[in-house]
Amino acid sequence: MIRFILIAVFVISFLILSIPVFLVEWLIGKRNPGLRDISSLRIVQGAFKVVIWLSGVKVTVLGEERIPQDTAVLFIGNHRSYFDIVLTYARCRGLTGYIAKKEMLKIPLLSRWMKCLYCLFLDRSDIKAGLKTILEAIEQVKNGISIMIFPEGTRGKGTNELDMLPFHEGSFKIATKTGCPIIPVALTNTSSIFEDHFPRVKPVHVTIEYGSPIYTKELSREEQKFIGKQVQDRISAMLEKNMDAHRQKSS
């Protein structure tokens, strides 16, 4: 419970103290938008790294060298914890916008930072609005900004990490329309940090694995129709492997 309180106090303090930072970032952006973008990225990453440190979580990262460095990419990950965002965003090497549920807009200051960092907000109940969000993501990728999306549409709550919800195929239009590589991301044991025993935060071991890039232009039309299933299968394989590794270490 102490870890939860420390994290909550830190996050609230960061958001309040960042109010004047928005003005500084705005002034920087008037003269050098690129510098503002990188500055905002590093500030938030620094805060997330503090959150990870306070949680006591040990993170093993695999396959990071597989991520292309010369182009924007579409990160596709499984989703079981709020910490999924903290863990993955802390490792982004360049600008990366996350697609989040529109309800996040109601959180003051946090939503402001998200907008600064090119996050997009998805209305899951409105198909037309959802399509507009995907089109905005396509434009961002064309402008060199990577996108991270959790295509299950919500956090998985099953007891088995392999029990993922079906991936929404519409998410993959970001890759098929831009030609950007898809990077499968397998997040193992993240729900053990917080969700499995709310409100306690436990210092567990988690694994983030980045899979080999998938280029949609190398797929047939038929394969492109069901690319979500292919990506999900790759993530499942990485999860199964890493779950076995976790079990061996704990035995």
C-alpha positions as MATLAB code, in Angstrom:
seq = 'MIRFILIAVFVISFLILSIPVFLVEWLIGKRNPGLRDISSLRIVQGAFKVVIWLSGVKVTVLGEERIPQDTAVLFIGNHRSYFDIVLTYARCRGLTGYIAKKEMLKIPLLSRWMKCLYCLFLDRSDIKAGLKTILEAIEQVKNGISIMIFPEGTRGKGTNELDMLPFHEGSFKIATKTGCPIIPVALTNTSSIFEDHFPRVKPVHVTIEYGSPIYTKELSREEQKFIGKQVQDRISAMLEKNMDAHRQKSS';
ca = [
       0.000    0.000    0.000;
       2.964    2.312    0.731;
       4.184    1.998   -2.874;
       0.743    2.912   -4.184;
       0.634    6.016   -1.967;
       4.152    7.086   -2.989;
       3.310    6.699   -6.673;
       0.013    8.568   -6.297;
       1.704   11.452   -4.453;
       4.471   11.626   -7.054;
       2.086   11.607  -10.034;
      -0.179   14.287   -8.539;
       2.836   16.419   -7.597;
       4.319   16.042  -11.072;
       1.086   17.101  -12.756;
       0.655   20.150  -10.529;
       4.287   21.245  -10.749;
       4.227   20.796  -14.532;
       1.698   23.617  -14.992;
       4.425   26.276  -15.517;
       6.316   23.763  -17.679;
       3.509   23.918  -20.239;
       4.232   27.638  -20.669;
       7.955   26.986  -21.121;
       7.245   24.223  -23.628;
       4.874   26.532  -25.514;
       7.567   29.209  -25.743;
      10.123   26.670  -26.945;
       7.655   25.405  -29.525;
       7.156   28.886  -30.969;
      10.793   28.923  -32.053;
      11.675   25.237  -32.342;
       8.764   22.728  -32.465;
      11.144   19.797  -32.813;
      13.006   20.716  -29.646;
       9.704   21.106  -27.794;
       8.580   17.660  -28.893;
      11.771   15.968  -27.709;
      11.772   17.996  -24.494;
       8.188   16.941  -23.683;
       9.020   13.329  -24.504;
      12.029   13.251  -22.161;
      10.176   15.019  -19.328;
       7.345   12.485  -19.336;
       9.736    9.578  -19.779;
      11.665   10.806  -16.757;
       8.466   10.869  -14.700;
       7.528    7.366  -15.842;
      10.966    6.056  -14.917;
      10.461    7.442  -11.414;
       7.100    5.628  -11.234;
       8.789    2.366  -12.261;
      11.509    2.921   -9.653;
       8.948    3.622   -6.929;
       7.042    0.476   -7.878;
      10.170   -1.623   -7.440;
       9.366   -3.495  -10.640;
      12.230   -5.317  -12.359;
      11.987   -5.068  -16.152;
      13.576   -7.431  -18.656;
      13.575   -6.087  -22.219;
      14.050   -8.376  -25.210;
      14.307   -7.660  -28.929;
      14.597   -3.895  -28.715;
      17.233   -4.027  -31.437;
      14.543   -5.291  -33.835;
      12.814   -1.905  -33.921;
      13.750    0.024  -37.110;
      15.360    3.356  -36.259;
      14.936    5.108  -39.610;
      11.145    5.158  -39.838;
       7.963    5.503  -37.823;
       6.433    2.192  -36.760;
       3.140    0.805  -35.491;
       3.565   -0.855  -32.094;
       0.902   -3.465  -31.338;
       0.712   -4.847  -27.814;
      -1.393   -6.972  -25.503;
      -2.943   -5.016  -22.654;
      -3.531   -6.109  -19.053;
      -2.379   -3.196  -16.905;
      -2.228    0.587  -16.689;
       1.487    0.009  -16.202;
       1.706   -1.184  -19.824;
       1.733    2.464  -20.891;
       4.271    3.493  -18.260;
       6.642    0.606  -19.052;
       6.576    0.946  -22.828;
       6.545    4.736  -23.071;
       9.597    4.969  -20.825;
      11.512    3.115  -23.562;
      10.371    5.036  -26.666;
      13.422    6.334  -28.527;
      11.445    8.802  -30.595;
       8.079   10.503  -30.743;
       5.300    7.981  -30.216;
       1.622    8.742  -29.909;
      -0.569    6.310  -28.022;
      -4.180    5.695  -28.973;
      -6.172    5.973  -25.748;
      -9.841    5.822  -24.853;
     -11.599    9.189  -25.047;
     -12.397    9.064  -21.310;
      -8.770   10.031  -20.673;
      -9.641   13.521  -21.897;
     -11.493   14.088  -18.634;
      -8.295   13.881  -16.572;
      -6.901   17.430  -16.275;
      -3.191   18.061  -16.906;
      -2.599   14.404  -17.832;
      -4.688   14.824  -20.982;
      -2.723   18.003  -21.706;
       0.552   16.088  -21.618;
      -0.967   13.380  -23.790;
      -1.968   15.910  -26.429;
       1.542   17.408  -26.344;
       2.903   13.934  -27.022;
       0.655   13.276  -30.039;
      -1.669   10.843  -28.294;
      -5.034   10.311  -29.953;
      -8.337    9.621  -28.243;
     -10.672    6.914  -29.475;
     -14.438    6.874  -28.997;
     -15.099    3.142  -28.861;
     -18.874    3.638  -29.116;
     -18.792    5.703  -32.321;
     -17.589    3.926  -35.460;
     -17.357    7.150  -37.480;
     -15.312    8.896  -34.782;
     -13.125    5.799  -34.474;
     -12.375    5.890  -38.202;
     -11.422    9.555  -37.888;
      -8.944    8.669  -35.133;
      -7.361    5.986  -37.321;
      -7.053    8.510  -40.176;
      -5.332   10.948  -37.792;
      -2.941    8.176  -36.760;
      -2.160    7.486  -40.421;
      -1.230   11.145  -40.912;
       0.986   11.093  -37.844;
       2.889    8.057  -39.106;
       3.361    9.806  -42.455;
       4.862   12.705  -40.478;
       7.366   10.414  -38.770;
       5.542    9.838  -35.469;
       5.212    6.228  -34.350;
       1.921    4.933  -32.961;
       1.286    2.484  -30.118;
      -2.081    0.783  -29.916;
      -3.603   -2.002  -27.855;
      -6.059   -3.469  -30.395;
      -7.993   -5.590  -27.896;
      -9.865   -2.356  -27.192;
      -9.651   -2.687  -23.418;
      -7.547   -4.329  -20.727;
      -7.719   -8.111  -20.607;
      -8.950   -9.353  -17.251;
      -8.669  -13.134  -17.590;
      -6.503  -15.201  -15.286;
      -4.460  -16.516  -18.209;
      -2.330  -13.957  -20.068;
      -2.796  -15.937  -23.275;
      -6.549  -15.305  -23.162;
      -6.445  -12.137  -25.210;
      -9.494  -10.509  -26.709;
      -9.636  -10.552  -30.544;
      -7.575   -7.786  -32.131;
      -9.639   -5.198  -33.999;
      -8.523   -5.408  -37.634;
      -9.252   -1.711  -38.219;
      -6.223   -0.789  -36.125;
      -3.933   -2.267  -38.764;
      -5.055    0.174  -41.466;
      -2.416    2.467  -39.947;
       0.198    0.078  -41.353;
      -1.505   -0.968  -44.585;
      -2.160    2.650  -45.599;
       1.340    3.927  -44.756;
       3.545    0.888  -45.338;
       5.119    1.343  -41.897;
       6.436   -1.773  -40.137;
       4.345   -3.396  -37.425;
       6.205   -4.250  -34.219;
       4.432   -6.856  -32.042;
       4.965   -6.140  -28.335;
       4.438   -8.855  -25.708;
       3.978   -7.609  -22.142;
       4.298  -10.416  -19.619;
       3.166  -10.333  -15.958;
       2.240   -6.641  -15.899;
      -1.139   -7.185  -14.225;
       0.775   -8.621  -11.244;
       2.102   -5.126  -10.521;
      -1.261   -3.619   -9.614;
      -4.516   -4.945  -11.077;
      -4.319   -8.456   -9.588;
      -4.306   -7.092   -6.028;
      -5.693   -3.542   -6.195;
      -4.792   -1.174   -4.549;
      -1.396   -2.628   -3.677;
       1.611   -2.225   -5.958;
       4.015   -5.172   -5.898;
       7.679   -5.178   -7.009;
       7.344   -8.050   -9.471;
       9.385   -9.072  -12.523;
       7.935   -8.219  -15.934;
       9.150   -8.811  -19.462;
       8.726   -6.616  -22.517;
       9.581   -8.307  -25.803;
       9.590   -6.593  -29.188;
       9.018   -8.957  -32.103;
      10.487   -8.807  -35.578;
       8.914   -6.159  -37.826;
       6.074   -7.164  -40.113;
       5.847   -5.329  -43.437;
       2.337   -5.399  -44.860;
       3.572   -4.809  -48.405;
       5.210   -8.248  -48.236;
       1.867   -9.896  -47.429;
      -0.758  -11.068  -49.882;
      -4.133   -9.348  -49.997;
      -5.686  -12.304  -48.193;
      -3.048  -12.152  -45.448;
      -3.617   -8.418  -45.047;
      -7.307   -9.026  -44.373;
      -6.459  -11.060  -41.271;
      -3.218   -9.439  -40.207;
      -4.599   -8.862  -36.700;
      -4.750  -12.620  -36.129;
      -1.177  -13.044  -37.383;
       0.144  -10.347  -35.062;
      -1.847  -11.759  -32.149;
      -0.366  -15.207  -32.778;
       3.151  -13.772  -32.693;
       2.437  -11.995  -29.417;
       0.931  -15.197  -27.986;
       4.091  -17.132  -28.878;
       6.302  -14.548  -27.142;
       4.021  -14.477  -24.096;
       4.069  -18.264  -23.778;
       7.865  -18.338  -23.997;
       8.314  -15.568  -21.454;
       5.691  -16.985  -19.093;
       7.663  -20.244  -19.060;
      10.837  -18.295  -18.276;
       9.086  -16.552  -15.377;
       7.851  -19.867  -13.984;
      11.328  -21.411  -14.172;
      12.838  -18.487  -12.277;
      10.216  -18.620   -9.536;
      10.497  -22.405   -9.068;
];
